[in-house]
Coordinates of C-alpha atoms in Angstrom, one line a residue:
M1 CA 37.4 -65.8 -4.4
I2 CA 33.8 -66.6 -4.9
D3 CA 32.6 -67.1 -8.5
R4 CA 29.5 -64.9 -8.5
N5 CA 28.1 -66.2 -11.7
Q6 CA 28.3 -69.8 -10.4
F7 CA 26.9 -68.6 -7.1
K8 CA 23.9 -67.1 -8.9
K9 CA 23.2 -69.9 -11.4
E10 CA 24.4 -73.2 -9.8
G11 CA 24.9 -72.2 -6.2
L12 CA 27.7 -73.0 -3.8
W13 CA 28.0 -75.7 -1.3
F14 CA 28.3 -74.7 2.3
G15 CA 28.5 -78.0 4.3
D16 CA 25.7 -80.2 3.0
F17 CA 23.5 -77.4 1.7
L18 CA 23.6 -75.6 -1.7
L19 CA 23.1 -71.9 -1.3
Y20 CA 22.4 -69.2 -4.0
L21 CA 23.2 -65.6 -4.6
S22 CA 20.3 -63.4 -5.6
Q23 CA 20.6 -61.6 -9.0
D24 CA 21.0 -58.2 -7.2
E25 CA 23.7 -59.7 -5.0
M26 CA 21.8 -58.4 -1.9
M27 CA 20.8 -61.8 -0.5
V28 CA 22.1 -65.3 0.0
Y29 CA 19.4 -68.0 0.4
F30 CA 18.7 -71.7 0.5
P31 CA 15.7 -72.6 -1.7
V32 CA 13.1 -74.9 -0.1
K33 CA 10.3 -76.5 -2.1
P34 CA 7.0 -77.3 -0.3
S35 CA 7.8 -81.0 -0.8
E36 CA 11.2 -80.6 0.8
R37 CA 10.1 -79.2 4.1
I38 CA 12.1 -81.9 5.9
L39 CA 15.2 -80.3 4.5
L40 CA 14.3 -77.1 6.3
K41 CA 14.3 -78.9 9.7
D42 CA 17.7 -80.3 8.9
F43 CA 18.9 -76.9 7.8
I44 CA 17.9 -75.2 11.0
K45 CA 19.4 -78.1 13.0
N46 CA 22.7 -77.5 11.3
W47 CA 22.5 -73.7 11.2
E48 CA 25.5 -72.9 13.4
K49 CA 27.8 -75.1 11.2
I50 CA 26.4 -73.6 8.1
R51 CA 26.8 -70.1 9.5
E52 CA 30.5 -70.7 10.2
E53 CA 31.1 -71.9 6.7
I54 CA 29.4 -68.8 5.3
K55 CA 31.6 -66.6 7.5
K56 CA 34.7 -68.3 6.1
A57 CA 33.5 -67.2 2.6
N58 CA 33.6 -63.6 3.8
I59 CA 29.9 -63.1 3.2
F60 CA 28.5 -59.8 4.5
G61 CA 25.3 -59.4 6.4
I62 CA 25.0 -62.9 7.8
L63 CA 21.8 -63.2 9.9
E64 CA 21.8 -64.4 13.5
E65 CA 18.9 -66.6 12.6
P66 CA 17.7 -67.6 9.1
E67 CA 14.5 -66.1 7.8
L68 CA 11.9 -68.1 5.8
V69 CA 10.3 -65.9 3.1
G70 CA 8.2 -67.8 0.7
D71 CA 10.2 -70.7 -0.8
K72 CA 13.5 -69.2 0.4
V73 CA 15.5 -69.4 3.6
I74 CA 17.4 -66.2 3.7
V75 CA 20.8 -66.4 5.5
A76 CA 22.5 -63.1 4.6
K77 CA 21.2 -59.7 3.6
G78 CA 23.1 -56.8 2.1
L79 CA 22.7 -53.2 3.3
P80 CA 20.8 -51.1 0.7
P81 CA 22.0 -47.5 0.2
K82 CA 20.1 -44.7 1.7
P83 CA 18.8 -42.2 -0.9
P84 CA 19.8 -38.5 -0.6
F85 CA 17.3 -35.8 0.3
P86 CA 17.2 -32.6 -1.8
E87 CA 17.3 -29.2 -0.3
K88 CA 14.0 -27.9 0.9
I89 CA 12.4 -24.6 1.8
E90 CA 9.7 -24.5 4.5
F91 CA 7.8 -21.2 4.6
L92 CA 7.0 -19.4 7.8
D93 CA 3.3 -19.2 8.6
K94 CA 3.0 -15.6 7.5
F95 CA 3.8 -16.6 3.9
A96 CA 2.6 -20.2 3.7
F97 CA -0.7 -19.2 2.2
L98 CA 1.1 -18.1 -1.0
F99 CA 1.7 -21.8 -1.8
E100 CA -1.6 -23.2 -0.6
E101 CA -4.8 -23.6 -2.6
T102 CA -7.4 -20.9 -2.0
N103 CA -9.7 -21.7 0.9
Q104 CA -13.0 -20.5 -0.6
E105 CA -15.0 -21.7 2.4
A106 CA -12.9 -19.5 4.7
E107 CA -13.3 -16.5 2.5
K108 CA -17.1 -16.9 2.6
E109 CA -16.9 -16.6 6.4
V110 CA -15.2 -13.2 6.2
D111 CA -17.5 -10.3 7.4
R112 CA -18.7 -8.1 4.6
Q113 CA -17.1 -5.1 6.3
D114 CA -13.7 -6.7 5.7
I115 CA -14.3 -7.9 2.2
R116 CA -11.7 -5.4 0.8
E117 CA -9.1 -7.2 3.0
V118 CA -9.9 -10.7 1.6
P119 CA -7.8 -10.6 -1.6
R120 CA -4.1 -11.0 -0.9
K121 CA -2.6 -10.3 -4.3
L122 CA 0.2 -8.2 -2.9
V123 CA 2.5 -9.7 -0.2
C124 CA 5.3 -7.4 0.9
I125 CA 8.3 -8.0 3.1
D126 CA 10.8 -5.7 4.8
Q127 CA 14.5 -5.8 4.3
N128 CA 16.1 -8.7 6.3
E129 CA 12.6 -10.1 7.2
P130 CA 12.7 -13.9 7.5
I131 CA 10.5 -15.6 4.9
A132 CA 11.3 -19.3 5.2
K133 CA 13.7 -21.9 6.7
W134 CA 16.2 -23.4 4.3
I135 CA 16.8 -27.1 5.0
P136 CA 20.1 -28.1 3.3
P137 CA 20.4 -31.3 1.2
I138 CA 21.2 -34.5 3.0
P139 CA 23.7 -36.8 1.0
G140 CA 22.9 -40.4 0.5
I141 CA 24.7 -43.2 2.4
P142 CA 26.4 -46.0 0.4
G143 CA 25.2 -49.5 1.0
M144 CA 27.0 -52.9 0.7
N145 CA 26.0 -56.2 -1.0
V146 CA 26.5 -59.6 0.5
L147 CA 29.8 -59.9 -1.3
G148 CA 31.2 -57.0 0.7
E149 CA 31.2 -54.6 -2.2
P150 CA 30.0 -51.0 -1.7
I151 CA 26.9 -49.7 -3.5
P152 CA 26.8 -46.0 -4.2
P153 CA 23.7 -44.1 -3.3
P154 CA 21.4 -42.8 -6.1
E155 CA 21.9 -39.3 -7.3
V156 CA 19.3 -36.6 -6.6
K157 CA 17.0 -36.6 -9.6
E158 CA 14.4 -34.2 -8.2
P159 CA 15.7 -30.6 -8.3
S160 CA 14.7 -28.1 -5.6
K161 CA 11.1 -27.1 -6.0
I162 CA 11.9 -23.5 -5.3
T163 CA 14.9 -21.4 -6.4
L164 CA 15.8 -18.1 -4.9
G165 CA 16.1 -14.8 -6.8
E166 CA 18.9 -12.3 -6.5
N167 CA 17.1 -10.2 -3.9
L168 CA 17.0 -13.1 -1.4
F169 CA 19.7 -14.7 0.7
I170 CA 20.2 -17.4 3.3
D171 CA 21.7 -16.3 6.6
E172 CA 23.9 -18.1 9.0
E173 CA 20.9 -19.6 10.7
N174 CA 19.6 -21.0 7.4
L175 CA 16.8 -18.4 7.3
V176 CA 15.7 -17.1 3.9
K177 CA 15.6 -13.3 4.1
A178 CA 15.1 -10.4 1.7
K179 CA 18.0 -8.2 0.7
T180 CA 15.6 -5.3 0.1
A181 CA 12.0 -4.4 0.9
G182 CA 9.5 -5.2 -1.8
V183 CA 6.8 -7.5 -3.1
L184 CA 7.3 -11.3 -2.7
V185 CA 6.4 -13.1 -5.9
L186 CA 6.6 -16.8 -6.8
Q187 CA 6.9 -17.1 -10.6
G188 CA 7.0 -20.8 -11.6
N189 CA 9.5 -22.2 -9.1
K190 CA 11.5 -19.0 -8.7
L191 CA 10.9 -16.9 -5.5
E192 CA 11.9 -13.2 -5.9
V193 CA 11.4 -9.8 -4.2
F194 CA 10.6 -6.9 -6.4
P195 CA 11.4 -3.4 -4.8
E196 CA 9.5 -1.9 -7.7
Y197 CA 6.1 -3.3 -8.6
T198 CA 3.3 -2.5 -11.0
I199 CA -0.4 -3.3 -10.6
K200 CA -1.7 -3.6 -14.1
G201 CA -5.3 -2.4 -13.6
D202 CA -7.5 -0.9 -10.9
V203 CA -7.4 -1.3 -7.2
D204 CA -10.8 -3.0 -6.7
F205 CA -12.3 -6.2 -5.2
S206 CA -10.0 -8.4 -7.3
V207 CA -6.9 -6.8 -5.7
G208 CA -8.1 -5.6 -2.3
N209 CA -6.6 -2.9 0.0
I210 CA -2.9 -2.4 -0.6
R211 CA 0.0 -2.3 1.9
F212 CA 3.2 -1.9 -0.1
I213 CA 6.7 -1.8 1.2
G214 CA 9.5 -1.1 -1.3
K215 CA 11.0 1.5 -3.5
K216 CA 8.0 2.3 -5.8
L217 CA 4.5 1.1 -6.5
T218 CA 2.8 1.9 -9.8
I219 CA -0.9 1.5 -10.3
Q220 CA -1.9 1.6 -13.9
G221 CA -5.6 2.1 -13.2
D222 CA -7.9 3.8 -10.7
I223 CA -8.5 3.3 -7.0
K224 CA -12.1 2.4 -6.7
F225 CA -14.6 3.5 -4.0
G226 CA -13.6 2.8 -0.4
F227 CA -10.3 1.2 -1.0
K228 CA -7.1 2.0 0.9
V229 CA -3.6 2.2 -0.5
R230 CA -0.7 2.5 2.0
V231 CA 2.8 2.8 0.5
R232 CA 6.1 2.8 2.3
G233 CA 8.0 4.2 -0.7
D234 CA 7.0 6.2 -3.7
L235 CA 3.6 5.8 -5.4
E236 CA 2.7 6.5 -9.0
L237 CA -1.1 6.4 -9.7
Q238 CA -1.7 6.6 -13.5
G239 CA -5.5 6.9 -13.0
G240 CA -7.5 8.7 -10.4
T241 CA -9.8 7.9 -7.5
E242 CA -13.4 7.5 -6.7
N243 CA -14.8 8.7 -3.3
K244 CA -13.9 7.5 0.1
V245 CA -10.5 6.5 -0.9
F246 CA -7.6 6.6 1.5
I247 CA -4.0 7.0 0.3
E248 CA -1.0 7.2 2.5
V249 CA 2.5 7.5 1.0
D250 CA 5.7 7.6 3.0
G251 CA 7.7 8.8 -0.1
N252 CA 6.7 10.9 -3.1
F253 CA 3.4 10.7 -4.9
V254 CA 2.6 11.2 -8.6
C255 CA -1.0 11.1 -9.9
D256 CA -1.8 11.4 -13.6
G257 CA -5.6 11.5 -12.9
I258 CA -8.1 13.3 -10.7
I259 CA -8.3 12.9 -6.9
R260 CA -12.0 13.0 -6.1
G261 CA -14.4 12.7 -3.2
E262 CA -15.3 14.6 -0.1
E263 CA -14.4 11.6 2.0
T264 CA -11.2 10.9 0.0
K265 CA -8.0 11.6 2.0
V266 CA -4.4 11.7 0.7
K267 CA -1.4 11.9 3.1
V268 CA 2.1 12.3 1.6
K269 CA 5.3 12.5 3.5
G270 CA 7.3 13.6 0.5
K271 CA 6.4 15.9 -2.4
A272 CA 3.3 15.4 -4.5
E273 CA 2.5 16.0 -8.2
I274 CA -1.2 15.7 -9.1
K275 CA -3.2 16.4 -12.3
G276 CA -6.3 17.7 -10.4
V277 CA -8.2 17.6 -7.2
E278 CA -12.0 17.8 -6.6
Y279 CA -13.7 17.8 -3.2
A280 CA -10.8 15.9 -1.5
N281 CA -8.5 16.3 1.5
L282 CA -4.8 16.6 1.0
E283 CA -1.9 16.6 3.5
V284 CA 1.5 16.9 2.0
N285 CA 4.7 17.3 4.0
G286 CA 6.7 18.5 1.0
D287 CA 5.9 20.7 -2.1
L288 CA 2.7 20.3 -4.1
L289 CA 2.4 20.7 -7.9
I290 CA -1.1 20.7 -9.4
K291 CA -1.0 20.3 -13.2
N292 CA -4.6 21.4 -14.0
Y293 CA -7.0 22.6 -11.2
M294 CA -7.9 22.3 -7.6
I295 CA -11.5 22.9 -6.6
F296 CA -13.3 22.6 -3.2
T297 CA -10.2 21.0 -1.7
K298 CA -9.1 21.1 1.9
A299 CA -5.3 21.0 1.9
F300 CA -2.4 21.4 4.3
I301 CA 0.9 21.6 2.5
S302 CA 4.2 22.0 4.4
G303 CA 6.1 23.3 1.4
N304 CA 5.3 25.4 -1.7
V305 CA 2.2 25.1 -3.8
W306 CA 2.1 25.5 -7.6
V307 CA -1.1 25.5 -9.7
T308 CA 0.2 27.2 -12.9
T309 CA -0.1 24.7 -15.7
G310 CA -3.2 23.6 -17.6
K311 CA -6.2 25.6 -16.2
G312 CA -4.2 26.6 -13.2
W313 CA -7.4 27.3 -11.3
V314 CA -8.1 27.2 -7.6
Y315 CA -11.5 27.9 -6.1
G316 CA -13.6 26.7 -3.2
G317 CA -12.2 25.0 -0.1
E318 CA -9.1 26.0 1.9
I319 CA -5.4 25.7 1.1
K320 CA -2.8 26.2 3.8
G321 CA 0.7 26.2 2.6
G322 CA 3.8 26.5 4.7
G323 CA 5.7 27.9 1.8
S324 CA 4.7 30.3 -1.0
V325 CA 1.7 29.8 -3.3
E326 CA 1.5 30.4 -7.0
V327 CA -1.6 30.0 -9.2
K328 CA -3.1 31.2 -12.5
L329 CA -6.7 31.9 -11.4
L330 CA -7.9 32.3 -7.8
G331 CA -11.6 32.2 -7.0
N332 CA -14.4 32.4 -9.6
E333 CA -17.2 34.7 -10.9
S334 CA -19.7 33.2 -8.4
Q335 CA -17.5 34.5 -5.6
T336 CA -17.2 31.0 -4.1
P337 CA -15.6 31.3 -0.7
T338 CA -11.9 30.4 -1.2
K339 CA -9.2 30.5 1.4
V340 CA -5.5 30.4 0.5
Y341 CA -2.7 30.8 3.1
A342 CA 1.0 31.1 2.6
G343 CA 3.6 30.9 5.3
Y344 CA 1.2 28.9 7.4
N345 CA 2.5 26.9 10.3
K346 CA -0.4 25.5 12.3
K347 CA 1.6 24.6 15.4
L348 CA 3.4 27.9 15.6
L349 CA 0.3 30.0 14.9
E350 CA -1.8 28.1 17.4
E351 CA 0.9 28.6 20.0
Y352 CA 1.3 32.3 19.1
F353 CA -2.4 33.1 19.5
E354 CA -2.7 30.9 22.7
I355 CA 0.2 32.7 24.5
L356 CA -1.0 36.1 23.2
Q357 CA -4.4 35.5 24.7
K358 CA -2.9 34.3 27.9
S359 CA -0.6 37.3 28.1
I360 CA -3.6 39.6 27.9
L361 CA -5.3 37.8 30.7
Y362 CA -2.1 38.0 32.8
E363 CA -1.8 41.7 32.2
E364 CA -5.4 42.3 33.2
T365 CA -4.8 40.2 36.4
L366 CA -1.7 42.2 37.2
N367 CA -3.5 45.5 36.8
K368 CA -6.2 44.3 39.2
L369 CA -3.6 43.1 41.7
K370 CA -1.7 46.4 41.4
S371 CA -4.9 48.4 42.1
G372 CA -5.8 46.1 45.1
I373 CA -2.3 46.4 46.6
E374 CA -2.2 50.2 46.2
L375 CA -5.7 50.5 47.9
G376 CA -4.6 48.2 50.7
K377 CA -1.5 50.1 51.4
K378 CA -3.4 53.3 51.5
L379 CA -5.9 51.9 54.0
I380 CA -3.1 50.6 56.2
K381 CA -1.5 54.0 56.2
E382 CA -4.8 55.5 57.2
G383 CA -5.1 52.9 60.0
R384 CA -8.4 51.6 58.6
V385 CA -7.1 48.0 58.3
P386 CA -6.8 45.8 61.5
P387 CA -3.5 44.0 61.9
E388 CA -5.0 40.6 61.2
K389 CA -6.2 41.8 57.7
E390 CA -2.8 43.1 56.7
E391 CA -1.8 39.4 55.8
V392 CA -4.3 39.6 52.9
I393 CA -2.3 42.5 51.5
N394 CA 0.9 40.5 51.8
K395 CA -0.6 37.5 49.9
L396 CA -1.7 39.9 47.1
I397 CA 1.9 41.1 46.9
E398 CA 3.1 37.4 46.6
Q399 CA 0.6 36.8 43.9
Q400 CA 1.7 39.9 42.1
D401 CA 5.4 38.7 42.1
L402 CA 4.3 35.2 40.8
Y403 CA 2.1 36.6 38.0
T404 CA 4.8 39.2 37.1
K405 CA 7.4 36.4 36.6
E406 CA 4.9 34.3 34.5
F407 CA 4.0 37.4 32.5
Q408 CA 7.7 38.1 31.7
N409 CA 8.1 34.5 30.5
L410 CA 5.1 34.8 28.2
L411 CA 6.4 38.0 26.7
E412 CA 9.8 36.3 26.1
R413 CA 8.1 33.4 24.3
I414 CA 6.0 35.8 22.3
R415 CA 9.2 37.5 21.1
E416 CA 10.7 34.0 20.2
V417 CA 7.6 33.0 18.3
K418 CA 7.4 36.2 16.4
K419 CA 11.0 35.7 15.4
E420 CA 10.1 32.2 14.1
L421 CA 7.1 33.6 12.3
S422 CA 9.2 36.2 10.6
L423 CA 10.6 33.4 8.4
F424 CA 7.0 32.6 7.3
K425 CA 6.2 36.2 6.7
Q426 CA 8.7 36.2 3.8
K427 CA 6.4 33.8 1.9
T428 CA 4.2 35.2 -0.9
I429 CA 1.0 34.5 -2.9
K430 CA 1.4 35.0 -6.6
V431 CA -1.6 35.2 -9.0
L432 CA -0.6 35.1 -12.7
E433 CA -4.0 36.0 -14.3
K434 CA -6.8 37.0 -12.0
V435 CA -8.1 36.9 -8.4
Y436 CA -11.9 37.1 -7.8
P437 CA -13.9 38.6 -4.9
G438 CA -14.7 36.2 -2.1
V439 CA -11.2 35.1 -1.8
I440 CA -9.5 35.3 1.6
L441 CA -5.7 35.4 1.5
G442 CA -3.4 34.8 4.5
I443 CA 0.3 35.1 5.1
A444 CA 1.7 34.1 8.5
D445 CA -0.6 35.7 11.1
Q446 CA -2.4 38.1 8.8
Q447 CA -5.5 37.9 6.5
E448 CA -6.8 39.9 3.7
V449 CA -10.3 39.7 2.1
I450 CA -10.5 40.4 -1.7
N451 CA -13.5 42.5 -2.4
E452 CA -13.0 43.2 -6.1
E453 CA -11.7 41.4 -9.2
I454 CA -8.0 42.1 -9.7
R455 CA -6.1 41.2 -12.9
G456 CA -2.6 39.9 -12.6
P457 CA 0.1 39.2 -12.5
L458 CA 0.0 40.0 -8.8
L459 CA 2.2 39.4 -5.8
F460 CA 0.7 39.4 -2.3
Y461 CA 3.3 39.8 0.4
Y462 CA 3.6 40.6 4.1
Q463 CA 4.2 44.3 4.9
E464 CA 4.2 45.8 8.4
S465 CA 1.5 43.6 10.0
N466 CA -0.6 43.7 6.8
I467 CA -0.8 42.0 3.5
D468 CA 0.0 44.2 0.6
V469 CA -0.1 43.6 -3.2
K470 CA 1.8 44.8 -6.2
K471 CA 1.6 44.3 -9.9
L472 CA 4.4 42.3 -11.5

């Protein structure tokens, strides 16, 4: 067995040459001073014999040819261990910008019309949407010194730069995906998806237009002029809006402020609960609850409408509700034109009036055909129509049969639509305190103009193709 200490300090003889072991035991070498260059020639001349002697000593990593490095002739080299590589996450292009420095020059090039799209404070992902590629850790490979002893690889000292939150997972293809839809956030070195997210302030140029996907978005401020907020989920707006705002909510909508602006538009697929509305446009597929007032508003509501708390006042504009409507005050002393409809189904009513008008035209046409055919038959009977003209009478009869069939189909559809409308005729308009002149009320296919002030509580309802009213 080789004495490694002697090998390092005093060297060992291999043939006529004294070789040394490096302190790290990764190299065997023959020292050569500049004044002893003649020895180098002799060493190279006898290399094959020296090499055989080294082999007998079971030295690992013997070189085919010795290497001269500085004042050493290296004859054997150990194999250093290969370090391990820690796990790594490589983000897809769509999300890479989250972890890059802001490119201010690129932002300067954005057209002013798109400036509300420049900030990217809110990055949302869908459920199961890929975010990044996970590269698993690569273990280190052991090395070996020239004495044939293994050298363990170093341990991973650098932890993963990014850890995944509980709403993220790695699939079988090593893709990082979201368990739920929400906002993607990097806090420190932790990446997480938040299905519920709060914007602590206004939606303005520091935030940009919002496209949210998740369970619920809360905005603690206002939505400023011209900004757009699209939410796939529920939206809670603790402030109000300025003009020219666009809000689209796939879920339910709660607003603790005032929705303002003639060019402001709100579309809600669920139900809506709003403090007040001024000069805005609403489209709600569910019920609508107004907590204070609603003035000069154009609204289409598929469900019921309640404006009974706070001022409970509705005047100006047009409200079309698919369900029933209940308010405190309707109209004002100035007799501002105000239209309120209950049991309103735009598609059904449009079809009803269209086929009704068409049926009238068909009936008029059939009457004309009937008269023409009767006259033609009379003239034929009197012999006043030549045989070649009798074909015209036959064509009129064919037209009559065709129009009669179409007319019967129209009458059948009118009966079906009336039956469907009967459900909407059951809807009512309730006024708790007062209705003013200048108000137009509608239920299903009927309208009523209010010409005098009437104190409530009142219930307007559909009665035999008219709108009737009774005191409650």
